[in-house]
Amino acid sequence: MAIIRFEDEEREVADGTNVTKACEDMGLPFGCTEGICGTCMSLVTEGAFNLEPKTEKEIDFDLPKGQRLACQCVTKGGSVEFTLE
């Protein structure tokens, strides 16, 4: 199981799971959930290595270092912490 943290809350999700639902439940804002709008752009402050590599949509978005589109993130295990910047 992986642990997703956002603003002092955390949720457990199965390894290999997209983090959208867990992050949305904790209040991280989402718009399209398709990797197009950038609403869920957030900084991974802990455990970036516990996420699958950036998707093609994230690469096309040309995100700053440490930033990810939460709607595109899939866990590998361990813990991951997101924050809005």
PDB file of N, CA and C in Angstrom:
ATOM      1  N   MET A   1       0.838  -1.190   0.000  1.00  0.00           N
ATOM      2  CA  MET A   1       0.000   0.000   0.000  1.00  0.00           C
ATOM      3  C   MET A   1       0.880   1.250   0.000  1.00  0.00           C
ATOM      4  N   ALA A   2       0.403   2.284  -0.660  1.00  0.00           N
ATOM      5  CA  ALA A   2       1.092   3.570  -0.696  1.00  0.00           C
ATOM      6  C   ALA A   2       0.314   4.564   0.168  1.00  0.00           C
ATOM      7  N   ILE A   3       1.015   5.555   0.678  1.00  0.00           N
ATOM      8  CA  ILE A   3       0.382   6.612   1.471  1.00  0.00           C
ATOM      9  C   ILE A   3       0.548   7.929   0.726  1.00  0.00           C
ATOM     10  N   ILE A   4      -0.565   8.613   0.513  1.00  0.00           N
ATOM     11  CA  ILE A   4      -0.590   9.912  -0.158  1.00  0.00           C
ATOM     12  C   ILE A   4      -0.909  10.966   0.883  1.00  0.00           C
ATOM     13  N   ARG A   5      -0.095  12.027   0.944  1.00  0.00           N
ATOM     14  CA  ARG A   5      -0.315  13.109   1.906  1.00  0.00           C
ATOM     15  C   ARG A   5      -0.533  14.433   1.172  1.00  0.00           C
ATOM     16  N   PHE A   6      -1.468  15.221   1.717  1.00  0.00           N
ATOM     17  CA  PHE A   6      -1.723  16.576   1.227  1.00  0.00           C
ATOM     18  C   PHE A   6      -2.313  17.376   2.376  1.00  0.00           C
ATOM     19  N   GLU A   7      -1.700  18.495   2.703  1.00  0.00           N
ATOM     20  CA  GLU A   7      -2.161  19.405   3.754  1.00  0.00           C
ATOM     21  C   GLU A   7      -2.523  18.679   5.055  1.00  0.00           C
ATOM     22  N   ASP A   8      -1.572  17.992   5.631  1.00  0.00           N
ATOM     23  CA  ASP A   8      -1.704  17.330   6.934  1.00  0.00           C
ATOM     24  C   ASP A   8      -2.742  16.210   6.971  1.00  0.00           C
ATOM     25  N   GLU A   9      -3.184  15.747   5.816  1.00  0.00           N
ATOM     26  CA  GLU A   9      -4.071  14.588   5.750  1.00  0.00           C
ATOM     27  C   GLU A   9      -3.354  13.506   4.960  1.00  0.00           C
ATOM     28  N   GLU A  10      -3.776  12.290   5.133  1.00  0.00           N
ATOM     29  CA  GLU A  10      -3.204  11.218   4.334  1.00  0.00           C
ATOM     30  C   GLU A  10      -4.251  10.157   4.031  1.00  0.00           C
ATOM     31  N   ARG A  11      -4.021   9.471   2.917  1.00  0.00           N
ATOM     32  CA  ARG A  11      -4.896   8.385   2.483  1.00  0.00           C
ATOM     33  C   ARG A  11      -4.015   7.230   2.020  1.00  0.00           C
ATOM     34  N   GLU A  12      -4.504   6.013   2.225  1.00  0.00           N
ATOM     35  CA  GLU A  12      -3.834   4.828   1.712  1.00  0.00           C
ATOM     36  C   GLU A  12      -4.451   4.458   0.378  1.00  0.00           C
ATOM     37  N   VAL A  13      -3.586   4.120  -0.567  1.00  0.00           N
ATOM     38  CA  VAL A  13      -4.046   3.636  -1.865  1.00  0.00           C
ATOM     39  C   VAL A  13      -3.214   2.418  -2.241  1.00  0.00           C
ATOM     40  N   ALA A  14      -3.765   1.580  -3.063  1.00  0.00           N
ATOM     41  CA  ALA A  14      -3.043   0.394  -3.526  1.00  0.00           C
ATOM     42  C   ALA A  14      -1.889   0.813  -4.435  1.00  0.00           C
ATOM     43  N   ASP A  15      -0.780   0.075  -4.362  1.00  0.00           N
ATOM     44  CA  ASP A  15       0.330   0.312  -5.277  1.00  0.00           C
ATOM     45  C   ASP A  15      -0.177   0.206  -6.705  1.00  0.00           C
ATOM     46  N   GLY A  16       0.340   1.059  -7.586  1.00  0.00           N
ATOM     47  CA  GLY A  16      -0.092   1.053  -8.979  1.00  0.00           C
ATOM     48  C   GLY A  16      -1.371   1.813  -9.222  1.00  0.00           C
ATOM     49  N   THR A  17      -1.804   2.599  -8.234  1.00  0.00           N
ATOM     50  CA  THR A  17      -3.063   3.337  -8.308  1.00  0.00           C
ATOM     51  C   THR A  17      -2.817   4.801  -8.675  1.00  0.00           C
ATOM     52  N   ASN A  18      -3.695   5.334  -9.519  1.00  0.00           N
ATOM     53  CA  ASN A  18      -3.681   6.771  -9.792  1.00  0.00           C
ATOM     54  C   ASN A  18      -4.121   7.487  -8.519  1.00  0.00           C
ATOM     55  N   VAL A  19      -3.483   8.615  -8.190  1.00  0.00           N
ATOM     56  CA  VAL A  19      -3.730   9.296  -6.913  1.00  0.00           C
ATOM     57  C   VAL A  19      -4.871  10.307  -6.956  1.00  0.00           C
ATOM     58  N   THR A  20      -5.537  10.470  -8.085  1.00  0.00           N
ATOM     59  CA  THR A  20      -6.569  11.499  -8.238  1.00  0.00           C
ATOM     60  C   THR A  20      -7.629  11.450  -7.140  1.00  0.00           C
ATOM     61  N   LYS A  21      -8.243  10.313  -6.931  1.00  0.00           N
ATOM     62  CA  LYS A  21      -9.339  10.202  -5.952  1.00  0.00           C
ATOM     63  C   LYS A  21      -8.855  10.555  -4.551  1.00  0.00           C
ATOM     64  N   ALA A  22      -7.719  10.016  -4.137  1.00  0.00           N
ATOM     65  CA  ALA A  22      -7.191  10.298  -2.798  1.00  0.00           C
ATOM     66  C   ALA A  22      -6.893  11.787  -2.636  1.00  0.00           C
ATOM     67  N   CYS A  23      -6.250  12.389  -3.621  1.00  0.00           N
ATOM     68  CA  CYS A  23      -5.920  13.812  -3.537  1.00  0.00           C
ATOM     69  C   CYS A  23      -7.172  14.679  -3.549  1.00  0.00           C
ATOM     70  N   GLU A  24      -8.130  14.321  -4.380  1.00  0.00           N
ATOM     71  CA  GLU A  24      -9.390  15.068  -4.450  1.00  0.00           C
ATOM     72  C   GLU A  24     -10.122  14.999  -3.111  1.00  0.00           C
ATOM     73  N   ASP A  25     -10.142  13.826  -2.488  1.00  0.00           N
ATOM     74  CA  ASP A  25     -10.779  13.665  -1.177  1.00  0.00           C
ATOM     75  C   ASP A  25     -10.138  14.552  -0.111  1.00  0.00           C
ATOM     76  N   MET A  26      -8.845  14.863  -0.276  1.00  0.00           N
ATOM     77  CA  MET A  26      -8.124  15.697   0.696  1.00  0.00           C
ATOM     78  C   MET A  26      -8.158  17.182   0.334  1.00  0.00           C
ATOM     79  N   GLY A  27      -8.786  17.531  -0.785  1.00  0.00           N
ATOM     80  CA  GLY A  27      -8.970  18.934  -1.130  1.00  0.00           C
ATOM     81  C   GLY A  27      -8.064  19.494  -2.196  1.00  0.00           C
ATOM     82  N   LEU A  28      -7.214  18.678  -2.804  1.00  0.00           N
ATOM     83  CA  LEU A  28      -6.390  19.182  -3.898  1.00  0.00           C
ATOM     84  C   LEU A  28      -7.316  19.452  -5.079  1.00  0.00           C
ATOM     85  N   PRO A  29      -7.235  20.650  -5.675  1.00  0.00           N
ATOM     86  CA  PRO A  29      -8.188  21.004  -6.733  1.00  0.00           C
ATOM     87  C   PRO A  29      -7.898  20.292  -8.056  1.00  0.00           C
ATOM     88  N   PHE A  30      -8.961  19.868  -8.721  1.00  0.00           N
ATOM     89  CA  PHE A  30      -8.879  19.239 -10.037  1.00  0.00           C
ATOM     90  C   PHE A  30      -9.857  19.928 -10.966  1.00  0.00           C
ATOM     91  N   GLY A  31      -9.513  19.969 -12.241  1.00  0.00           N
ATOM     92  CA  GLY A  31     -10.405  20.499 -13.255  1.00  0.00           C
ATOM     93  C   GLY A  31     -10.809  19.380 -14.189  1.00  0.00           C
ATOM     94  N   CYS A  32      -9.972  19.129 -15.173  1.00  0.00           N
ATOM     95  CA  CYS A  32     -10.315  18.163 -16.216  1.00  0.00           C
ATOM     96  C   CYS A  32      -9.984  16.712 -15.848  1.00  0.00           C
ATOM     97  N   THR A  33      -9.028  16.483 -15.000  1.00  0.00           N
ATOM     98  CA  THR A  33      -8.473  15.162 -14.634  1.00  0.00           C
ATOM     99  C   THR A  33      -7.914  14.395 -15.835  1.00  0.00           C
ATOM    100  N   GLU A  34      -7.622  15.105 -16.914  1.00  0.00           N
ATOM    101  CA  GLU A  34      -7.085  14.487 -18.125  1.00  0.00           C
ATOM    102  C   GLU A  34      -5.671  14.964 -18.450  1.00  0.00           C
ATOM    103  N   GLY A  35      -5.072  15.786 -17.591  1.00  0.00           N
ATOM    104  CA  GLY A  35      -3.730  16.275 -17.849  1.00  0.00           C
ATOM    105  C   GLY A  35      -3.671  17.403 -18.858  1.00  0.00           C
ATOM    106  N   ILE A  36      -4.776  18.139 -18.987  1.00  0.00           N
ATOM    107  CA  ILE A  36      -4.848  19.213 -19.978  1.00  0.00           C
ATOM    108  C   ILE A  36      -4.865  20.597 -19.338  1.00  0.00           C
ATOM    109  N   CYS A  37      -5.595  20.781 -18.239  1.00  0.00           N
ATOM    110  CA  CYS A  37      -5.834  22.129 -17.706  1.00  0.00           C
ATOM    111  C   CYS A  37      -4.756  22.638 -16.750  1.00  0.00           C
ATOM    112  N   GLY A  38      -4.074  21.750 -16.047  1.00  0.00           N
ATOM    113  CA  GLY A  38      -3.039  22.172 -15.102  1.00  0.00           C
ATOM    114  C   GLY A  38      -3.543  22.572 -13.729  1.00  0.00           C
ATOM    115  N   THR A  39      -4.840  22.439 -13.476  1.00  0.00           N
ATOM    116  CA  THR A  39      -5.395  22.826 -12.182  1.00  0.00           C
ATOM    117  C   THR A  39      -4.753  22.058 -11.034  1.00  0.00           C
ATOM    118  N   CYS A  40      -4.432  20.799 -11.247  1.00  0.00           N
ATOM    119  CA  CYS A  40      -3.888  19.956 -10.185  1.00  0.00           C
ATOM    120  C   CYS A  40      -2.358  19.995 -10.110  1.00  0.00           C
ATOM    121  N   MET A  41      -1.727  20.963 -10.798  1.00  0.00           N
ATOM    122  CA  MET A  41      -0.275  21.061 -10.743  1.00  0.00           C
ATOM    123  C   MET A  41       0.144  21.271  -9.291  1.00  0.00           C
ATOM    124  N   SER A  42       1.007  20.417  -8.811  1.00  0.00           N
ATOM    125  CA  SER A  42       1.432  20.498  -7.422  1.00  0.00           C
ATOM    126  C   SER A  42       2.888  20.078  -7.310  1.00  0.00           C
ATOM    127  N   LEU A  43       3.482  20.461  -6.212  1.00  0.00           N
ATOM    128  CA  LEU A  43       4.867  20.137  -5.926  1.00  0.00           C
ATOM    129  C   LEU A  43       4.907  18.850  -5.126  1.00  0.00           C
ATOM    130  N   VAL A  44       5.727  17.918  -5.538  1.00  0.00           N
ATOM    131  CA  VAL A  44       5.928  16.685  -4.774  1.00  0.00           C
ATOM    132  C   VAL A  44       7.077  16.976  -3.817  1.00  0.00           C
ATOM    133  N   THR A  45       6.747  17.128  -2.539  1.00  0.00           N
ATOM    134  CA  THR A  45       7.746  17.521  -1.544  1.00  0.00           C
ATOM    135  C   THR A  45       8.415  16.334  -0.874  1.00  0.00           C
ATOM    136  N   GLU A  46       7.854  15.161  -1.066  1.00  0.00           N
ATOM    137  CA  GLU A  46       8.424  13.950  -0.468  1.00  0.00           C
ATOM    138  C   GLU A  46       8.011  12.744  -1.293  1.00  0.00           C
ATOM    139  N   GLY A  47       8.949  11.862  -1.562  1.00  0.00           N
ATOM    140  CA  GLY A  47       8.629  10.584  -2.179  1.00  0.00           C
ATOM    141  C   GLY A  47       8.405  10.591  -3.676  1.00  0.00           C
ATOM    142  N   ALA A  48       8.987  11.551  -4.400  1.00  0.00           N
ATOM    143  CA  ALA A  48       8.806  11.584  -5.856  1.00  0.00           C
ATOM    144  C   ALA A  48       9.238  10.265  -6.498  1.00  0.00           C
ATOM    145  N   PHE A  49      10.230   9.602  -5.919  1.00  0.00           N
ATOM    146  CA  PHE A  49      10.720   8.326  -6.445  1.00  0.00           C
ATOM    147  C   PHE A  49       9.706   7.197  -6.241  1.00  0.00           C
ATOM    148  N   ASN A  50       8.656   7.462  -5.460  1.00  0.00           N
ATOM    149  CA  ASN A  50       7.597   6.476  -5.248  1.00  0.00           C
ATOM    150  C   ASN A  50       6.461   6.616  -6.255  1.00  0.00           C
ATOM    151  N   LEU A  51       6.656   7.483  -7.246  1.00  0.00           N
ATOM    152  CA  LEU A  51       5.675   7.658  -8.321  1.00  0.00           C
ATOM    153  C   LEU A  51       6.252   7.136  -9.626  1.00  0.00           C
ATOM    154  N   GLU A  52       5.372   6.667 -10.494  1.00  0.00           N
ATOM    155  CA  GLU A  52       5.806   6.285 -11.836  1.00  0.00           C
ATOM    156  C   GLU A  52       6.358   7.528 -12.534  1.00  0.00           C
ATOM    157  N   PRO A  53       7.194   7.356 -13.560  1.00  0.00           N
ATOM    158  CA  PRO A  53       7.742   8.520 -14.288  1.00  0.00           C
ATOM    159  C   PRO A  53       6.632   9.400 -14.868  1.00  0.00           C
ATOM    160  N   LYS A  54       7.000  10.634 -15.177  1.00  0.00           N
ATOM    161  CA  LYS A  54       6.042  11.572 -15.771  1.00  0.00           C
ATOM    162  C   LYS A  54       5.436  10.991 -17.038  1.00  0.00           C
ATOM    163  N   THR A  55       4.157  11.261 -17.217  1.00  0.00           N
ATOM    164  CA  THR A  55       3.453  10.823 -18.420  1.00  0.00           C
ATOM    165  C   THR A  55       3.796  11.765 -19.572  1.00  0.00           C
ATOM    166  N   GLU A  56       3.433  11.353 -20.766  1.00  0.00           N
ATOM    167  CA  GLU A  56       3.645  12.191 -21.948  1.00  0.00           C
ATOM    168  C   GLU A  56       2.945  13.540 -21.785  1.00  0.00           C
ATOM    169  N   LYS A  57       1.752  13.522 -21.178  1.00  0.00           N
ATOM    170  CA  LYS A  57       1.018  14.781 -20.962  1.00  0.00           C
ATOM    171  C   LYS A  57       1.792  15.707 -20.036  1.00  0.00           C
ATOM    172  N   GLU A  58       2.402  15.158 -18.991  1.00  0.00           N
ATOM    173  CA  GLU A  58       3.193  15.983 -18.075  1.00  0.00           C
ATOM    174  C   GLU A  58       4.443  16.515 -18.774  1.00  0.00           C
ATOM    175  N   ILE A  59       5.068  15.696 -19.586  1.00  0.00           N
ATOM    176  CA  ILE A  59       6.259  16.129 -20.317  1.00  0.00           C
ATOM    177  C   ILE A  59       5.885  17.255 -21.269  1.00  0.00           C
ATOM    178  N   ASP A  60       4.767  17.117 -21.985  1.00  0.00           N
ATOM    179  CA  ASP A  60       4.297  18.159 -22.903  1.00  0.00           C
ATOM    180  C   ASP A  60       3.960  19.446 -22.160  1.00  0.00           C
ATOM    181  N   PHE A  61       3.534  19.333 -20.909  1.00  0.00           N
ATOM    182  CA  PHE A  61       3.168  20.491 -20.098  1.00  0.00           C
ATOM    183  C   PHE A  61       4.396  21.298 -19.691  1.00  0.00           C
ATOM    184  N   ASP A  62       5.589  20.697 -19.800  1.00  0.00           N
ATOM    185  CA  ASP A  62       6.859  21.338 -19.459  1.00  0.00           C
ATOM    186  C   ASP A  62       6.840  21.885 -18.024  1.00  0.00           C
ATOM    187  N   LEU A  63       6.560  21.008 -17.092  1.00  0.00           N
ATOM    188  CA  LEU A  63       6.440  21.375 -15.676  1.00  0.00           C
ATOM    189  C   LEU A  63       7.790  21.759 -15.075  1.00  0.00           C
ATOM    190  N   PRO A  64       7.792  22.726 -14.153  1.00  0.00           N
ATOM    191  CA  PRO A  64       9.025  23.054 -13.433  1.00  0.00           C
ATOM    192  C   PRO A  64       9.502  21.857 -12.605  1.00  0.00           C
ATOM    193  N   LYS A  65      10.762  21.852 -12.249  1.00  0.00           N
ATOM    194  CA  LYS A  65      11.340  20.752 -11.477  1.00  0.00           C
ATOM    195  C   LYS A  65      10.549  20.512 -10.189  1.00  0.00           C
ATOM    196  N   GLY A  66      10.233  19.249  -9.935  1.00  0.00           N
ATOM    197  CA  GLY A  66       9.507  18.860  -8.730  1.00  0.00           C
ATOM    198  C   GLY A  66       7.997  18.939  -8.852  1.00  0.00           C
ATOM    199  N   GLN A  67       7.503  19.566  -9.920  1.00  0.00           N
ATOM    200  CA  GLN A  67       6.059  19.704 -10.120  1.00  0.00           C
ATOM    201  C   GLN A  67       5.521  18.501 -10.880  1.00  0.00           C
ATOM    202  N   ARG A  68       4.309  18.108 -10.541  1.00  0.00           N
ATOM    203  CA  ARG A  68       3.602  17.041 -11.240  1.00  0.00           C
ATOM    204  C   ARG A  68       2.147  17.439 -11.403  1.00  0.00           C
ATOM    205  N   LEU A  69       1.488  16.839 -12.357  1.00  0.00           N
ATOM    206  CA  LEU A  69       0.033  16.936 -12.473  1.00  0.00           C
ATOM    207  C   LEU A  69      -0.508  15.754 -11.689  1.00  0.00           C
ATOM    208  N   ALA A  70      -1.154  16.024 -10.565  1.00  0.00           N
ATOM    209  CA  ALA A  70      -1.608  14.944  -9.684  1.00  0.00           C
ATOM    210  C   ALA A  70      -2.519  13.964 -10.415  1.00  0.00           C
ATOM    211  N   CYS A  71      -3.294  14.441 -11.368  1.00  0.00           N
ATOM    212  CA  CYS A  71      -4.206  13.550 -12.091  1.00  0.00           C
ATOM    213  C   CYS A  71      -3.472  12.513 -12.926  1.00  0.00           C
ATOM    214  N   GLN A  72      -2.201  12.726 -13.167  1.00  0.00           N
ATOM    215  CA  GLN A  72      -1.417  11.806 -13.977  1.00  0.00           C
ATOM    216  C   GLN A  72      -0.520  10.894 -13.139  1.00  0.00           C
ATOM    217  N   CYS A  73      -0.463  11.109 -11.837  1.00  0.00           N
ATOM    218  CA  CYS A  73       0.458  10.376 -10.970  1.00  0.00           C
ATOM    219  C   CYS A  73      -0.075   9.004 -10.581  1.00  0.00           C
ATOM    220  N   VAL A  74       0.802   8.021 -10.677  1.00  0.00           N
ATOM    221  CA  VAL A  74       0.501   6.644 -10.296  1.00  0.00           C
ATOM    222  C   VAL A  74       1.568   6.203  -9.294  1.00  0.00           C
ATOM    223  N   THR A  75       1.122   5.601  -8.211  1.00  0.00           N
ATOM    224  CA  THR A  75       2.043   5.186  -7.152  1.00  0.00           C
ATOM    225  C   THR A  75       2.772   3.896  -7.510  1.00  0.00           C
ATOM    226  N   LYS A  76       3.984   3.796  -6.971  1.00  0.00           N
ATOM    227  CA  LYS A  76       4.734   2.538  -7.032  1.00  0.00           C
ATOM    228  C   LYS A  76       4.752   1.890  -5.650  1.00  0.00           C
ATOM    229  N   GLY A  77       4.464   2.677  -4.601  1.00  0.00           N
ATOM    230  CA  GLY A  77       4.521   2.208  -3.222  1.00  0.00           C
ATOM    231  C   GLY A  77       5.085   3.313  -2.356  1.00  0.00           C
ATOM    232  N   GLY A  78       5.289   3.050  -1.087  1.00  0.00           N
ATOM    233  CA  GLY A  78       5.862   4.045  -0.187  1.00  0.00           C
ATOM    234  C   GLY A  78       4.921   5.205   0.078  1.00  0.00           C
ATOM    235  N   SER A  79       5.510   6.358   0.405  1.00  0.00           N
ATOM    236  CA  SER A  79       4.681   7.538   0.682  1.00  0.00           C
ATOM    237  C   SER A  79       5.069   8.677  -0.244  1.00  0.00           C
ATOM    238  N   VAL A  80       4.067   9.504  -0.543  1.00  0.00           N
ATOM    239  CA  VAL A  80       4.236  10.657  -1.428  1.00  0.00           C
ATOM    240  C   VAL A  80       3.483  11.816  -0.801  1.00  0.00           C
ATOM    241  N   GLU A  81       4.130  12.985  -0.777  1.00  0.00           N
ATOM    242  CA  GLU A  81       3.478  14.181  -0.249  1.00  0.00           C
ATOM    243  C   GLU A  81       3.394  15.247  -1.323  1.00  0.00           C
ATOM    244  N   PHE A  82       2.184  15.789  -1.485  1.00  0.00           N
ATOM    245  CA  PHE A  82       1.923  16.859  -2.437  1.00  0.00           C
ATOM    246  C   PHE A  82       1.649  18.149  -1.689  1.00  0.00           C
ATOM    247  N   THR A  83       2.000  19.273  -2.288  1.00  0.00           N
ATOM    248  CA  THR A  83       1.636  20.579  -1.768  1.00  0.00           C
ATOM    249  C   THR A  83       1.376  21.495  -2.955  1.00  0.00           C
ATOM    250  N   LEU A  84       0.585  22.524  -2.738  1.00  0.00           N
ATOM    251  CA  LEU A  84       0.341  23.526  -3.781  1.00  0.00           C
ATOM    252  C   LEU A  84       1.342  24.649  -3.601  1.00  0.00           C
ATOM    253  N   GLU A  85       1.891  25.133  -4.683  1.00  0.00           N
ATOM    254  CA  GLU A  85       2.845  26.243  -4.626  1.00  0.00           C
ATOM    255  C   GLU A  85       2.322  27.384  -5.440  1.00  0.00           C
TER     256      GLU A  85
END
